[in-house]
PDB file of C-alpha atoms in Angstrom:
ATOM      1  CA  MET A  29    -101.181  23.444  -8.806  1.00  0.00           C
ATOM      2  CA  HIS A  30     -98.958  22.449 -11.726  1.00  0.00           C
ATOM      3  CA  GLU A  31    -101.880  22.724 -14.141  1.00  0.00           C
ATOM      4  CA  MET A  32    -101.221  26.491 -14.238  1.00  0.00           C
ATOM      5  CA  SER A  33     -97.632  25.988 -15.418  1.00  0.00           C
ATOM      6  CA  ILE A  34     -98.864  23.507 -18.035  1.00  0.00           C
ATOM      7  CA  ALA A  35    -101.553  25.940 -19.216  1.00  0.00           C
ATOM      8  CA  MET A  36     -99.008  28.770 -19.424  1.00  0.00           C
ATOM      9  CA  ALA A  37     -96.627  26.579 -21.441  1.00  0.00           C
ATOM     10  CA  VAL A  38     -99.415  25.591 -23.860  1.00  0.00           C
ATOM     11  CA  VAL A  39    -100.473  29.232 -24.272  1.00  0.00           C
ATOM     12  CA  ALA A  40     -96.861  30.297 -24.910  1.00  0.00           C
ATOM     13  CA  GLN A  41     -96.343  27.610 -27.582  1.00  0.00           C
ATOM     14  CA  VAL A  42     -99.638  28.351 -29.325  1.00  0.00           C
ATOM     15  CA  GLU A  43     -99.051  32.120 -29.144  1.00  0.00           C
ATOM     16  CA  GLU A  44     -95.658  31.671 -30.809  1.00  0.00           C
ATOM     17  CA  ALA A  45     -97.097  29.527 -33.625  1.00  0.00           C
ATOM     18  CA  ALA A  46    -100.089  31.833 -34.111  1.00  0.00           C
ATOM     19  CA  GLY A  47     -97.855  34.920 -34.188  1.00  0.00           C
ATOM     20  CA  ALA A  48     -95.555  33.347 -36.774  1.00  0.00           C
ATOM     21  CA  ALA A  49     -98.580  32.561 -38.944  1.00  0.00           C
ATOM     22  CA  GLY A  50    -100.111  36.023 -38.543  1.00  0.00           C
ATOM     23  CA  ALA A  51    -103.234  34.734 -36.786  1.00  0.00           C
ATOM     24  CA  SER A  52    -105.613  37.314 -35.401  1.00  0.00           C
ATOM     25  CA  ALA A  53    -107.269  34.989 -32.870  1.00  0.00           C
ATOM     26  CA  VAL A  54    -107.033  31.404 -31.680  1.00  0.00           C
ATOM     27  CA  THR A  55    -110.431  29.732 -31.439  1.00  0.00           C
ATOM     28  CA  SER A  56    -109.554  26.292 -30.048  1.00  0.00           C
ATOM     29  CA  VAL A  57    -106.695  24.156 -28.781  1.00  0.00           C
ATOM     30  CA  ARG A  58    -106.915  20.368 -28.655  1.00  0.00           C
ATOM     31  CA  LEU A  59    -104.729  18.525 -26.136  1.00  0.00           C
ATOM     32  CA  GLN A  60    -104.094  14.848 -25.606  1.00  0.00           C
ATOM     33  CA  VAL A  61    -103.925  14.074 -21.855  1.00  0.00           C
ATOM     34  CA  GLY A  62    -102.868  10.649 -20.642  1.00  0.00           C
ATOM     35  CA  GLU A  63    -104.546   9.058 -17.648  1.00  0.00           C
ATOM     36  CA  LEU A  64    -101.173   8.841 -15.879  1.00  0.00           C
ATOM     37  CA  ALA A  65     -99.968  12.352 -16.816  1.00  0.00           C
ATOM     38  CA  GLY A  66    -100.942  13.670 -13.397  1.00  0.00           C
ATOM     39  CA  VAL A  67    -103.193  16.358 -14.866  1.00  0.00           C
ATOM     40  CA  VAL A  68    -106.717  17.110 -13.641  1.00  0.00           C
ATOM     41  CA  PRO A  69    -108.619  18.147 -16.815  1.00  0.00           C
ATOM     42  CA  ASP A  70    -111.049  20.481 -14.988  1.00  0.00           C
ATOM     43  CA  ALA A  71    -108.184  22.244 -13.203  1.00  0.00           C
ATOM     44  CA  LEU A  72    -106.304  22.533 -16.503  1.00  0.00           C
ATOM     45  CA  ALA A  73    -109.371  24.048 -18.214  1.00  0.00           C
ATOM     46  CA  PHE A  74    -109.719  26.617 -15.417  1.00  0.00           C
ATOM     47  CA  CYS A  75    -106.013  27.524 -15.569  1.00  0.00           C
ATOM     48  CA  PHE A  76    -106.076  27.641 -19.372  1.00  0.00           C
ATOM     49  CA  GLU A  77    -108.839  30.257 -19.296  1.00  0.00           C
ATOM     50  CA  LEU A  78    -106.791  32.386 -16.877  1.00  0.00           C
ATOM     51  CA  ALA A  79    -103.563  31.947 -18.867  1.00  0.00           C
ATOM     52  CA  CYS A  80    -105.304  33.015 -22.102  1.00  0.00           C
ATOM     53  CA  ALA A  81    -106.469  36.375 -20.708  1.00  0.00           C
ATOM     54  CA  GLY A  82    -104.974  39.268 -22.646  1.00  0.00           C
ATOM     55  CA  THR A  83    -103.465  37.034 -25.348  1.00  0.00           C
ATOM     56  CA  VAL A  84    -104.460  36.050 -28.886  1.00  0.00           C
ATOM     57  CA  LEU A  85    -105.967  32.941 -27.227  1.00  0.00           C
ATOM     58  CA  GLU A  86    -108.453  34.878 -25.092  1.00  0.00           C
ATOM     59  CA  GLY A  87    -111.810  33.114 -25.379  1.00  0.00           C
ATOM     60  CA  ALA A  88    -110.297  30.012 -27.022  1.00  0.00           C
ATOM     61  CA  GLU A  89    -111.885  26.654 -26.278  1.00  0.00           C
ATOM     62  CA  LEU A  90    -109.694  23.968 -24.692  1.00  0.00           C
ATOM     63  CA  VAL A  91    -110.595  20.455 -25.825  1.00  0.00           C
ATOM     64  CA  THR A  92    -108.894  17.635 -23.937  1.00  0.00           C
ATOM     65  CA  GLU A  93    -108.802  14.112 -25.297  1.00  0.00           C
ATOM     66  CA  PRO A  94    -108.165  11.532 -22.579  1.00  0.00           C
ATOM     67  CA  VAL A  95    -105.775   8.675 -23.288  1.00  0.00           C
ATOM     68  CA  PRO A  96    -106.402   5.546 -21.207  1.00  0.00           C
ATOM     69  CA  ALA A  97    -103.311   3.949 -19.690  1.00  0.00           C
ATOM     70  CA  ARG A  98    -102.368   0.591 -21.224  1.00  0.00           C
ATOM     71  CA  ALA A  99     -99.491  -1.771 -20.539  1.00  0.00           C
ATOM     72  CA  ARG A 100     -98.184  -5.090 -21.788  1.00  0.00           C
ATOM     73  CA  CYS A 101     -95.997  -7.830 -20.465  1.00  0.00           C
ATOM     74  CA  ARG A 102     -93.110  -8.629 -22.781  1.00  0.00           C
ATOM     75  CA  SER A 103     -93.350 -12.280 -21.720  1.00  0.00           C
ATOM     76  CA  CYS A 104     -97.079 -12.730 -22.366  1.00  0.00           C
ATOM     77  CA  PRO A 105     -99.314 -11.885 -25.329  1.00  0.00           C
ATOM     78  CA  GLY A 106    -101.802  -9.048 -25.157  1.00  0.00           C
ATOM     79  CA  ASP A 107    -102.099  -5.855 -23.164  1.00  0.00           C
ATOM     80  CA  TRP A 108    -104.387  -4.494 -20.456  1.00  0.00           C
ATOM     81  CA  ALA A 109    -105.944  -1.311 -19.147  1.00  0.00           C
ATOM     82  CA  VAL A 110    -103.758  -0.068 -16.307  1.00  0.00           C
ATOM     83  CA  GLY A 111    -106.435   2.062 -14.629  1.00  0.00           C
ATOM     84  CA  MET A 112    -106.073   4.386 -11.653  1.00  0.00           C
ATOM     85  CA  PRO A 113    -104.374   3.674  -9.404  1.00  0.00           C
ATOM     86  CA  PRO A 114    -102.052   2.015 -11.940  1.00  0.00           C
ATOM     87  CA  ARG A 115    -101.992  -1.790 -11.999  1.00  0.00           C
ATOM     88  CA  LEU A 116     -98.587  -2.658 -13.431  1.00  0.00           C
ATOM     89  CA  VAL A 117     -98.682  -6.388 -12.709  1.00  0.00           C
ATOM     90  CA  CYS A 118     -99.386  -8.642 -15.682  1.00  0.00           C
ATOM     91  CA  PRO A 119    -102.845 -10.189 -15.324  1.00  0.00           C
ATOM     92  CA  GLY A 120    -101.605 -13.200 -17.353  1.00  0.00           C
ATOM     93  CA  CYS A 121     -98.492 -14.289 -15.464  1.00  0.00           C
ATOM     94  CA  GLY A 122     -98.657 -12.129 -12.324  1.00  0.00           C
ATOM     95  CA  GLN A 123     -95.202 -10.645 -12.907  1.00  0.00           C
ATOM     96  CA  ALA A 124     -94.238  -6.972 -12.870  1.00  0.00           C
ATOM     97  CA  THR A 125     -90.610  -7.356 -13.941  1.00  0.00           C
ATOM     98  CA  ASP A 126     -91.068  -7.181 -17.697  1.00  0.00           C
ATOM     99  CA  VAL A 127     -94.002  -4.759 -18.032  1.00  0.00           C
ATOM    100  CA  GLU A 128     -93.975  -1.973 -20.618  1.00  0.00           C
ATOM    101  CA  LEU A 129     -96.264   1.051 -20.342  1.00  0.00           C
ATOM    102  CA  LEU A 130     -97.758   1.589 -23.823  1.00  0.00           C
ATOM    103  CA  ALA A 131     -99.942   4.659 -23.271  1.00  0.00           C
ATOM    104  CA  GLY A 132    -101.197   6.995 -20.590  1.00  0.00           C
ATOM    105  CA  ARG A 133     -98.399   9.510 -20.017  1.00  0.00           C
ATOM    106  CA  GLU A 134     -99.204  11.716 -23.045  1.00  0.00           C
ATOM    107  CA  LEU A 135     -99.506  15.469 -22.686  1.00  0.00           C
ATOM    108  CA  GLN A 136     -99.285  17.134 -26.076  1.00  0.00           C
ATOM    109  CA  ILE A 137    -100.899  19.695 -28.307  1.00  0.00           C
ATOM    110  CA  LEU A 138    -102.738  17.860 -31.085  1.00  0.00           C
ATOM    111  CA  SER A 139    -104.146  20.787 -33.038  1.00  0.00           C
ATOM    112  CA  VAL A 140    -104.917  24.497 -32.982  1.00  0.00           C
ATOM    113  CA  HIS A 141    -107.601  26.423 -34.871  1.00  0.00           C
ATOM    114  CA  TRP A 142    -107.125  30.117 -35.490  1.00  0.00           C
ATOM    115  CA  GLU A 143    -108.414  32.949 -37.615  1.00  0.00           C
ATOM    116  CA  ASP A 144    -106.035  34.466 -40.118  1.00  0.00           C
ATOM    117  CA  GLY A 145    -105.102  38.101 -39.632  1.00  0.00           C
ATOM    118  CA  PRO A 146    -105.200  40.652 -42.442  1.00  0.00           C
ATOM    119  CA  GLY A 147    -102.651  39.898 -45.108  1.00  0.00           C
ATOM    120  CA  PRO A 148    -100.528  42.333 -47.112  1.00  0.00           C
ATOM    121  CA  GLY A 149    -102.505  44.508 -49.511  1.00  0.00           C
ATOM    122  CA  CYS A 150    -105.789  44.225 -47.601  1.00  0.00           C
ATOM    123  CA  ASP A 151    -108.201  47.134 -47.838  1.00  0.00           C
ATOM    124  CA  PRO A 152    -107.688  49.014 -44.531  1.00  0.00           C
ATOM    125  CA  VAL A 153    -111.261  50.401 -44.630  1.00  0.00           C
ATOM    126  CA  ARG A 154    -112.811  46.965 -44.199  1.00  0.00           C
ATOM    127  CA  THR A 155    -113.571  45.854 -40.682  1.00  0.00           C
ATOM    128  CA  PRO A 156    -113.628  42.315 -39.276  1.00  0.00           C
ATOM    129  CA  GLU A 157    -117.419  42.590 -39.119  1.00  0.00           C
ATOM    130  CA  SER A 158    -117.701  43.353 -42.850  1.00  0.00           C
ATOM    131  CA  THR A 159    -115.210  40.774 -44.084  1.00  0.00           C
ATOM    132  CA  PRO A 160    -115.466  37.073 -43.314  1.00  0.00           C
ATOM    133  CA  THR A 161    -112.242  35.820 -41.801  1.00  0.00           C
ATOM    134  CA  PRO A 162    -111.010  32.494 -43.161  1.00  0.00           C
ATOM    135  CA  VAL A 163    -110.256  29.824 -40.578  1.00  0.00           C
ATOM    136  CA  ARG A 164    -106.940  28.026 -40.854  1.00  0.00           C
ATOM    137  CA  GLU A 165    -106.986  24.233 -40.850  1.00  0.00           C
ATOM    138  CA  PRO A 166    -105.704  22.595 -37.653  1.00  0.00           C
ATOM    139  CA  ILE A 167    -101.972  22.329 -37.234  1.00  0.00           C
ATOM    140  CA  SER A 168    -100.290  19.553 -35.385  1.00  0.00           C
ATOM    141  CA  GLU A 169     -97.964  20.580 -32.579  1.00  0.00           C
ATOM    142  CA  GLU A 170     -95.799  18.078 -30.743  1.00  0.00           C
ATOM    143  CA  ARG A 171     -93.755  18.638 -27.646  1.00  0.00           C
TER     144      ARG A 171
END
């Protein structure tokens, strides 16, 4: 199941970014997953939960945004939904020789939400329960 290797790669990239920013916990990760990326979203969600165990991402929500596959014929106007299994023959002229895949192979981190860790000069007596932790705005990560 290659979803596990994908989940581990996502966790590693997010952990690196969160560590560099001093985040105390990652609350959500948003991924864009193309219809033709060969990824089963449910399997990826299961693997993501396992890959997050014992990391700053433990308990983080994985949000996947599907990207429908679309193609166009360079000889004809317009584009079409490719679907699954992929239909890479132009519905206008019936040719498959000059077809360009426009979308559907995406697999990228769109954003990450995390909680900031304690900064320099923080009162060490305060606990996370007594001090509200600010949430960092989403960051865009691209592969």
